[in-house]
Each structure stands twice: as C-alpha cells, then as structure tokens.
Coordinates of C-alpha atoms and ligand atoms in Angstrom, one line a residue:
M1 CA 11.0 23.1 13.3
P2 CA 12.6 20.0 14.7
Q3 CA 13.6 17.4 12.1
N4 CA 11.2 14.4 12.0
L5 CA 13.6 11.5 12.0
L6 CA 10.9 9.3 10.4
D7 CA 11.5 11.3 7.2
F8 CA 15.0 9.9 6.8
D9 CA 16.3 6.8 5.2
V10 CA 19.4 5.2 6.6
A11 CA 21.8 7.2 4.4
Q12 CA 20.1 10.5 5.2
L13 CA 20.1 9.8 8.9
T14 CA 23.8 9.0 8.7
A15 CA 24.4 12.3 6.9
W16 CA 22.3 14.2 9.5
F17 CA 24.4 12.7 12.3
A18 CA 27.6 13.6 10.5
E19 CA 26.3 17.2 10.2
Q20 CA 25.9 17.2 14.0
G21 CA 29.5 16.0 14.4
E22 CA 28.4 12.5 15.4
K23 CA 29.7 9.1 14.3
P24 CA 27.8 7.2 11.5
F25 CA 27.0 4.3 13.7
R26 CA 24.7 6.6 15.7
A27 CA 22.3 6.4 12.8
R28 CA 22.0 2.7 13.0
Q29 CA 21.7 2.8 16.8
V30 CA 18.9 5.4 16.7
L31 CA 17.1 3.6 13.9
R32 CA 17.0 0.4 15.9
W33 CA 15.5 2.3 18.9
I34 CA 12.9 3.9 16.7
Y35 CA 11.8 0.9 14.7
K36 CA 12.9 -2.2 16.4
S37 CA 12.0 -1.0 19.9
G38 CA 9.2 1.3 18.8
E39 CA 10.7 4.1 21.0
A40 CA 9.6 7.7 20.3
D41 CA 11.3 9.2 23.4
F42 CA 15.0 10.1 23.1
E43 CA 15.3 10.0 26.9
A44 CA 14.7 6.3 26.8
M45 CA 17.5 5.6 24.3
S46 CA 19.8 4.5 27.1
D47 CA 23.0 3.7 25.1
L48 CA 23.2 7.3 23.8
A49 CA 25.3 9.8 25.8
V50 CA 23.1 12.2 27.8
S51 CA 24.6 15.1 25.8
L52 CA 23.5 13.5 22.5
R53 CA 20.0 12.8 23.9
N54 CA 19.7 16.4 24.9
K55 CA 20.9 17.6 21.5
M56 CA 18.4 15.4 19.8
K57 CA 15.5 16.6 22.0
Q58 CA 16.3 20.1 20.7
L59 CA 16.9 19.3 17.0
A60 CA 14.7 16.3 16.3
C61 CA 11.4 14.6 16.8
I62 CA 9.8 11.3 16.1
Q63 CA 6.3 12.1 14.9
V64 CA 3.6 10.0 13.2
P65 CA 0.3 11.3 11.8
E66 CA -2.3 11.8 14.5
V67 CA -5.1 9.2 14.6
I68 CA -8.5 10.8 14.4
H69 CA -10.6 7.6 14.3
Q70 CA -10.1 3.9 14.7
E71 CA -12.2 0.8 14.3
L72 CA -11.9 -2.8 15.2
A73 CA -13.8 -5.5 13.4
T74 CA -14.9 -8.7 15.1
D75 CA -12.4 -10.7 13.1
G76 CA -9.5 -8.6 14.3
T77 CA -9.3 -6.3 11.2
R78 CA -8.4 -2.8 12.3
K79 CA -8.3 0.5 10.5
W80 CA -7.0 3.8 11.6
L81 CA -7.9 7.2 10.0
L82 CA -4.9 9.4 10.1
D83 CA -4.8 13.2 10.0
V84 CA -2.3 14.4 7.4
H85 CA -3.3 18.1 7.8
T86 CA -4.7 20.7 5.5
G87 CA -8.1 19.0 5.9
N88 CA -6.8 15.7 4.6
A89 CA -7.0 12.2 6.1
V90 CA -5.8 8.8 4.9
E91 CA -6.5 5.3 6.1
T92 CA -4.3 2.4 7.0
V93 CA -5.8 -1.1 7.5
Y94 CA -4.4 -4.1 9.4
I95 CA -5.6 -7.5 8.3
P96 CA -4.6 -10.4 10.6
E97 CA -4.4 -13.9 9.3
A98 CA -3.2 -17.2 10.9
D99 CA 0.3 -17.0 9.3
R100 CA 0.8 -13.3 8.7
G101 CA -0.3 -9.8 9.6
T102 CA -0.7 -7.4 6.6
L103 CA -0.8 -3.7 6.7
C104 CA -2.4 -1.8 3.7
V105 CA -0.8 1.6 3.5
S106 CA -1.7 4.8 1.7
T107 CA 0.8 6.9 -0.2
Q108 CA -1.2 9.9 -1.3
A109 CA -4.1 11.9 0.0
G110 CA -6.5 11.5 -2.9
C111 CA -5.3 10.4 -6.4
A112 CA -5.0 12.2 -9.7
L113 CA -5.7 9.2 -11.9
N114 CA -9.4 9.2 -11.6
C115 CA -10.1 5.5 -12.3
S116 CA -13.9 5.4 -12.9
F117 CA -14.6 2.8 -10.2
C118 CA -12.5 4.2 -7.4
S119 CA -13.7 6.6 -4.8
T120 CA -10.1 7.8 -4.0
G121 CA -10.0 8.9 -7.6
K122 CA -13.3 10.7 -7.3
Q123 CA -11.8 12.8 -4.5
G124 CA -9.1 14.2 -6.8
F125 CA -5.5 14.7 -5.9
N126 CA -4.7 16.5 -2.6
R127 CA -1.0 15.9 -2.0
N128 CA 1.8 13.4 -1.7
L129 CA 2.4 11.9 1.7
S130 CA 5.8 12.4 3.2
V131 CA 8.1 9.5 4.1
S132 CA 7.2 9.9 7.8
E133 CA 3.5 9.8 6.9
I134 CA 4.0 6.5 5.0
I135 CA 6.4 4.7 7.3
G136 CA 4.6 6.3 10.2
Q137 CA 1.5 4.1 9.3
L138 CA 3.6 1.0 9.9
W139 CA 5.2 2.4 13.0
W140 CA 1.9 3.4 14.5
A141 CA 0.1 0.1 13.7
N142 CA 3.0 -2.0 15.1
H143 CA 3.1 0.2 18.2
Q144 CA -0.7 0.0 18.7
L145 CA -0.8 -3.8 18.2
G146 CA 2.2 -4.5 20.3
K147 CA 4.8 -7.3 19.9
N148 CA 3.6 -10.9 19.8
A149 CA 4.6 -13.7 22.2
E150 CA 7.9 -14.3 20.2
G151 CA 8.9 -10.7 20.7
N152 CA 8.2 -9.7 17.0
W153 CA 6.1 -7.0 15.6
P154 CA 2.8 -8.3 14.3
I155 CA 3.1 -6.8 10.8
S156 CA 4.9 -9.3 8.6
N157 CA 3.6 -8.1 5.2
V158 CA 2.9 -4.7 3.7
V159 CA 0.8 -3.8 0.7
M160 CA 0.9 -0.3 -0.8
M161 CA -2.7 -0.6 -1.9
G162 CA -4.4 2.1 0.2
M163 CA -5.1 5.6 -1.1
G164 CA -3.1 7.0 -3.9
E165 CA -0.7 5.9 -6.7
P166 CA 2.7 5.0 -5.1
L167 CA 4.6 5.4 -8.3
L168 CA 3.4 9.0 -8.7
N169 CA 4.9 9.7 -5.2
Y170 CA 8.0 7.7 -6.2
E171 CA 10.7 9.2 -4.0
H172 CA 8.7 9.0 -0.8
S173 CA 7.2 5.7 -1.5
V174 CA 10.6 4.1 -2.3
A175 CA 12.3 5.7 0.7
A176 CA 9.5 4.2 2.9
L177 CA 10.0 0.8 1.1
R178 CA 13.7 0.9 1.8
L179 CA 13.1 1.5 5.5
M180 CA 10.7 -1.5 5.6
L181 CA 13.3 -3.7 4.0
D182 CA 16.4 -2.4 6.0
D183 CA 17.7 -4.9 8.5
H184 CA 18.2 -2.1 11.1
V185 CA 14.6 -1.0 10.6
Y186 CA 11.8 -3.6 10.0
G187 CA 13.9 -6.1 8.0
L188 CA 10.9 -7.3 5.9
S189 CA 11.7 -9.6 3.0
R190 CA 11.1 -8.1 -0.5
R191 CA 8.7 -10.9 -1.2
R192 CA 6.5 -9.7 1.7
V193 CA 6.3 -6.1 0.5
T194 CA 4.0 -5.5 -2.5
L195 CA 3.5 -2.2 -4.4
S196 CA 0.3 -1.9 -6.4
T197 CA 0.3 0.4 -9.4
S198 CA -2.3 1.4 -12.0
G199 CA 0.5 1.0 -14.6
I200 CA 3.0 3.9 -14.5
V201 CA 5.5 2.4 -16.9
P202 CA 8.5 4.6 -16.2
G203 CA 7.9 4.1 -12.5
I204 CA 7.8 0.3 -12.9
D205 CA 11.2 0.4 -14.7
R206 CA 12.7 2.6 -12.1
L207 CA 11.5 0.5 -9.3
R208 CA 12.9 -2.6 -11.0
E209 CA 16.4 -1.0 -10.9
E210 CA 16.2 0.8 -7.6
C211 CA 14.1 -1.2 -5.2
P212 CA 12.4 -4.3 -6.6
V213 CA 9.6 -5.6 -4.4
A214 CA 6.7 -7.8 -5.2
L215 CA 4.6 -6.0 -7.9
A216 CA 0.8 -5.9 -8.3
V217 CA -0.6 -4.2 -11.4
S218 CA -4.2 -3.1 -11.6
L219 CA -5.4 -4.4 -15.0
H220 CA -9.2 -4.4 -14.9
A221 CA -9.8 -4.7 -18.6
P222 CA -8.7 -7.1 -21.4
N223 CA -8.2 -4.4 -24.1
D224 CA -7.1 -0.8 -24.5
K225 CA -10.6 0.4 -25.5
L226 CA -12.2 -0.6 -22.2
R227 CA -9.1 0.1 -20.1
D228 CA -8.9 3.6 -21.5
Q229 CA -12.3 4.2 -19.9
L230 CA -11.8 2.4 -16.6
V231 CA -8.2 3.4 -15.9
P232 CA -7.6 6.6 -17.9
I233 CA -3.8 6.5 -17.4
N234 CA -4.0 3.7 -20.0
Q235 CA -4.2 6.3 -22.7
K236 CA -0.7 7.3 -21.8
Y237 CA 0.7 3.9 -21.0
P238 CA -1.3 1.4 -23.1
L239 CA -1.4 -2.4 -22.4
K240 CA 1.3 -3.4 -24.8
E241 CA 3.8 -1.1 -23.1
L242 CA 2.5 -2.0 -19.6
L243 CA 2.9 -5.7 -20.2
A244 CA 6.4 -5.2 -21.6
A245 CA 7.3 -3.3 -18.5
C246 CA 5.9 -6.2 -16.4
T247 CA 8.1 -8.7 -18.3
R248 CA 11.2 -6.5 -17.8
Y249 CA 10.3 -6.2 -14.1
L250 CA 10.4 -10.0 -13.6
E251 CA 14.1 -10.0 -14.5
K252 CA 14.8 -8.4 -11.1
A253 CA 11.7 -9.1 -9.1
P254 CA 11.8 -11.0 -5.8
R255 CA 8.9 -13.2 -7.0
D256 CA 8.7 -14.9 -10.4
F257 CA 5.2 -13.6 -11.2
I258 CA 3.3 -10.4 -11.4
T259 CA 0.0 -10.2 -9.6
F260 CA -2.7 -8.7 -11.8
E261 CA -5.6 -7.1 -9.9
Y262 CA -8.9 -7.2 -11.7
V263 CA -12.0 -5.5 -10.2
L264 CA -15.1 -7.3 -11.4
L265 CA -17.8 -4.8 -12.6
D266 CA -21.2 -6.2 -13.5
G267 CA -21.8 -6.2 -17.2
V268 CA -18.7 -4.1 -17.9
N269 CA -15.6 -6.4 -17.7
D270 CA -16.9 -9.7 -16.4
S271 CA -18.0 -11.7 -19.4
V272 CA -16.6 -15.1 -20.4
A273 CA -15.5 -13.6 -23.7
Q274 CA -13.6 -10.9 -21.8
A275 CA -12.0 -13.6 -19.6
R276 CA -10.8 -15.4 -22.8
E277 CA -9.5 -12.1 -24.2
L278 CA -7.6 -11.6 -20.9
V279 CA -6.0 -15.0 -21.1
R280 CA -4.7 -14.2 -24.6
L281 CA -3.5 -10.8 -23.5
V282 CA -1.3 -12.0 -20.6
A283 CA -0.2 -15.2 -22.3
D284 CA 3.5 -14.1 -22.3
V285 CA 3.6 -12.7 -18.7
P286 CA 4.1 -15.1 -15.8
C287 CA 1.3 -14.0 -13.5
K288 CA -1.3 -14.7 -10.9
F289 CA -4.7 -13.0 -10.8
N290 CA -6.4 -11.4 -7.9
L291 CA -10.1 -11.0 -8.7
I292 CA -11.6 -8.2 -6.6
P293 CA -15.4 -8.0 -6.3
F294 CA -16.2 -4.3 -6.8
N295 CA -16.9 -2.5 -3.6
P296 CA -19.8 -0.1 -4.3
F297 CA -19.9 3.5 -3.1
P298 CA -22.5 6.2 -3.5
Q299 CA -22.9 7.5 -7.1
S300 CA -20.3 5.1 -8.5
G301 CA -22.6 4.0 -11.2
Y302 CA -21.3 0.4 -11.1
R303 CA -22.5 -2.8 -9.5
C304 CA -20.5 -5.8 -8.3
S305 CA -20.6 -8.8 -10.5
N306 CA -22.8 -11.6 -9.3
T307 CA -21.4 -14.8 -7.8
N308 CA -22.0 -16.8 -10.9
A309 CA -20.3 -14.3 -13.2
I310 CA -17.3 -14.2 -10.8
A311 CA -17.2 -18.1 -10.7
R312 CA -17.3 -18.3 -14.5
F313 CA -14.7 -15.6 -15.0
R314 CA -12.4 -17.4 -12.6
E315 CA -13.0 -20.8 -14.3
V316 CA -11.8 -19.4 -17.7
L317 CA -8.6 -18.1 -16.2
M318 CA -7.9 -21.3 -14.2
E319 CA -8.6 -23.5 -17.2
S320 CA -5.8 -21.8 -18.9
G321 CA -3.4 -22.6 -16.0
I322 CA -3.4 -19.2 -14.3
V323 CA -3.5 -19.2 -10.5
V324 CA -6.4 -17.1 -9.3
T325 CA -7.3 -15.8 -5.9
T326 CA -10.6 -14.0 -5.2
R327 CA -10.5 -11.6 -2.3
K328 CA -12.6 -12.9 0.5
T329 CA -14.8 -10.8 2.8
R330 CA -13.2 -9.7 6.0
G331 CA -14.1 -7.2 8.6
A332 CA -17.7 -6.8 7.4
D333 CA -18.6 -4.8 10.4
I334 CA -16.2 -1.9 9.8
Q335 CA -16.0 0.2 6.7
A336 CA -12.6 -0.2 5.1
A337 CA -12.9 -1.7 1.6
C338 CA -10.7 -1.1 -1.4
G339 CA -11.3 2.2 -3.1
Q340 CA -14.0 3.3 -0.6
L341 CA -11.9 4.9 2.0
A342 CA -11.8 8.4 0.6
G343 CA -15.6 8.8 0.5
L344 CA -15.8 8.0 4.2
V345 CA -12.9 10.3 4.9
Q346 CA -14.5 13.1 3.0
D347 CA -17.8 13.1 4.6
K348 CA -17.4 11.7 8.1
T349 CA -21.0 12.5 9.0
R350 CA -22.1 10.0 6.5
R351 CA -20.1 7.1 8.0
T352 CA -22.9 6.0 10.2
L353 CA -25.5 6.1 7.4
L354 CA -23.5 3.9 5.0
K355 CA -24.3 0.2 5.0
P356 CA -21.5 -1.8 6.6
L357 CA -19.0 -2.3 3.8
Q358 CA -16.8 -5.2 3.2
L359 CA -13.1 -5.5 3.5
Y360 CA -11.3 -7.9 1.2
E361 CA -8.5 -10.0 2.3
V362 CA -5.2 -9.3 0.5
R363 CA -3.4 -12.4 -0.6
Q364 CA -0.5 -12.9 -3.0
Ligands
LIG1 N1 -3.2 3.3 -7.1 C1 -2.8 1.9 -7.0 C2 -2.9 1.4 -5.6 C3 -4.1 1.8 -4.8 S1 -5.7 1.2 -5.3 C4 -3.6 1.1 -7.9 O1 -4.5 1.5 -8.6 O2 -3.2 -0.1 -8.1 C5 -5.6 -0.5 -4.8 C6 -6.5 -1.5 -5.5 O3 -7.9 -1.2 -5.2 C7 -6.4 -1.3 -7.0 O4 -6.3 -2.6 -7.7 C8 -7.7 -0.7 -7.3 O5 -8.1 -0.9 -8.7 C9 -8.6 -1.3 -6.3 N2 -9.9 -0.5 -6.2 C10 -10.1 0.8 -6.4 N3 -11.4 1.1 -6.2 C11 -12.0 -0.1 -5.9 C12 -13.4 -0.5 -5.6 N4 -14.4 0.4 -5.5 N5 -13.7 -1.8 -5.4 C13 -12.7 -2.7 -5.4 N6 -11.4 -2.4 -5.7 C14 -11.1 -1.1 -5.9
LIG2 FE1 -5.7 6.1 -8.0 FE2 -5.5 3.5 -7.8 FE3 -7.8 4.7 -7.3 FE4 -6.9 4.5 -9.8 S1 -7.5 2.8 -8.5 S2 -7.8 6.4 -8.9 S3 -4.7 4.8 -9.5 S4 -6.0 5.0 -6.1

C-alpha cells in the first residue's frame, strides 16, 4: 500500500524522507505543494528531481476521502458527505461569512458518548478518523472552493464541531490541528481554530500542554444532576472538575475565554432559574456563551425552546455581564445542522423525506 502523505505531520514526513535517503527540506517542499498549492499530482511538483517524483509515485499517494454527496445552499453554505469506508460516512460543512470562511470538520464516524439530544451519539461509535481523513476535509473543501481573488484559500477558520468527540481521537485530531497551524501547511492562527469537547478532562489538560487552540466546551446543563442525563460523560468528569480544567486551560489558551455551548431544550434546561444557576456555576471562569437552538431529529424526544424562552435565557446571562451569541439560521435549504448529520448519513433514502433542516452559524 502506498503511504498516504496526508497522514503525516511535518516531523513524520521529514522522518519518512530521511528513510528514503532524502534531505529534510524535501518534507517542507512537498508539504507546500500539497497544502499551499493544493497539488495532488507528484508529476506537477516541478522543483523535485524527476527521480524523486518517480520514487514518490511508487511509494506514496495523496488521498482524501471520496465525496459521495454534496449540497449547496442558496446562501453559499456547502456540505460534503465523505465516504470513510466500512459503510461509514461523515460530513464536513463550509459556512461562508463576509469576513471569514469556516469549515466544520468531523473527527470520528459516530460517537461513543451518547449525549441524549445528539443524533451522532444515537448512531453509536464506529471508528476514529485517520489524520488524512480529518485534514483531508480541509484539503478537499479548499480545493473545491478554489482560491479567492487575493490568492488565498477561502477557509480561514476551522471548528472541530462535526461528528465525534475530538479528544477521544486525540492523536489524530491533534496531528490534524498541527497541520492546520503549521506555516508550511495552512498557517491558520490558533485563535481561528476551535476544538469543541463534551468535557474530556484529561484531554483538555493534554491539549493545553501540547497544542492549545481556542476551546469550546459543551455544557448544556447548570448542574451535575441534569448534565449526568444529557451528557453522560459528566458522570466520569463532573462539572467541578470540568470547570477547573477550563480555568487551567486559559493559562495557555490563545484566547482569554472559553466558549460554552448550550443547546436549548424546551422545558428541560431553558428556564430562568436554570439560567441563574448557570451564571453562578461559571462565575469564576472567563467565558462566552454560544446558545444553540436544538435541532430536532426523528425520535429525539426533545423540542427546541421557543423564541421567548431563548430570549429570556439569554437576558439572564447578559445581565450578569456574559457575552452571548445565539446561532443564527443558515443554509435552511440543505440539511446540515449540528447533531443531525449522522441520521441523514445512516439512512440516505430518508433524506428527501425529512423537512429542510437548519444550519446554525458558528461564531466565537
Ligand atoms: N463531541 C463534541 C463536538 C461535536 S458536537 C462536543 O460534543 O462538543 C458539536 C456541538 O453540537 C456540541 O455542542 C453538541 O452539543 C451540539 N449538538 C449535538 N446535537 C445537537 C442537536 N441536535 N442540536 C443542536 N446542537 C447539537
Ligand atoms: Fe458525541 Fe458531541 Fe454528540 Fe455528545 S454531542 S454524542 S460528545 S458528538
């Protein structure tokens, strides 16, 4: 099997070239071709000797997951369904805005954590994505969209908020993050790359030391009793430990706040009393809140909070001085909302029967 070069970070590619008897700078040269130029054909890498190009054709390949479906919304939002083999597929979603282009990437096929409101969780865990399958989402999306008028790739921001829990696929997720940040690769700033976690405390600590990027934490409840039900991993890493890890993270984080995500579920976690409890809970953690109206999916058993409840909840947080964003509807004519992707992937025949879903803008 040829070696997929998208599976290598900079150090690994350098080592691989050394094994082939090549100089270390070849790694940087090839990385620039792959990522800066978006080149997948060794033949086109014109500053490599013909003998090296031939060797690479024999030993290596540049391969991204195959796209099995793609959709474009009227507002420019795009999503691609990617085949990751063994019957699994994941989605990647591009969200254009005036001042940025954000790609929402997946890190696992399915998820083991089974949050009660998430359709990826309902699918169960299938497998971890490889580095090439994660970074390949970015490569593919940039390649498809093409460079802008200034000669830059359109994706300026990445959020690891697609399918799966990135900190439970730690090695591959972090290797992909490092590639995104590396100057020879995409050179994205740490502030423009956000990892979202349901609260894997040891993973948060490790990320702080090894690759601190902007952090989003899925909170969803103001106390352990409710969070134990909604986000079962809370039973292992309860709120006190999670919030302490958030505070530690800020010592090294590229931003001076944590983003807390909070899905609003009608009659479950959206009361004024719960908002007040939440304010007390996070009092010691510099944070912003991202309120996410629940995206329904069949048999979820939950409803999205109504507009008044969302407004009241938001008011309470804002009155205490917390900055709050509420995700806005985007791409309503394609189906690509948070936590809904897996259901669509699992049963593709149903896609046309489902009501058009909503995609929510990702803002930090
Ligand atoms: N596993 C990570 C990242 C992927 S989920 C995490 O849980 O943070 C990304 C975000 O989508 C999380 O905040 C998650 O709670 C939210 N989400 C999941 N299902 C949702 C749904 N049905 N409606 C709205 N948001 C949902
Ligand atoms: Fe997994 Fe995140 Fe969905 Fe929970 S919300 S089941 S952690 S993908």
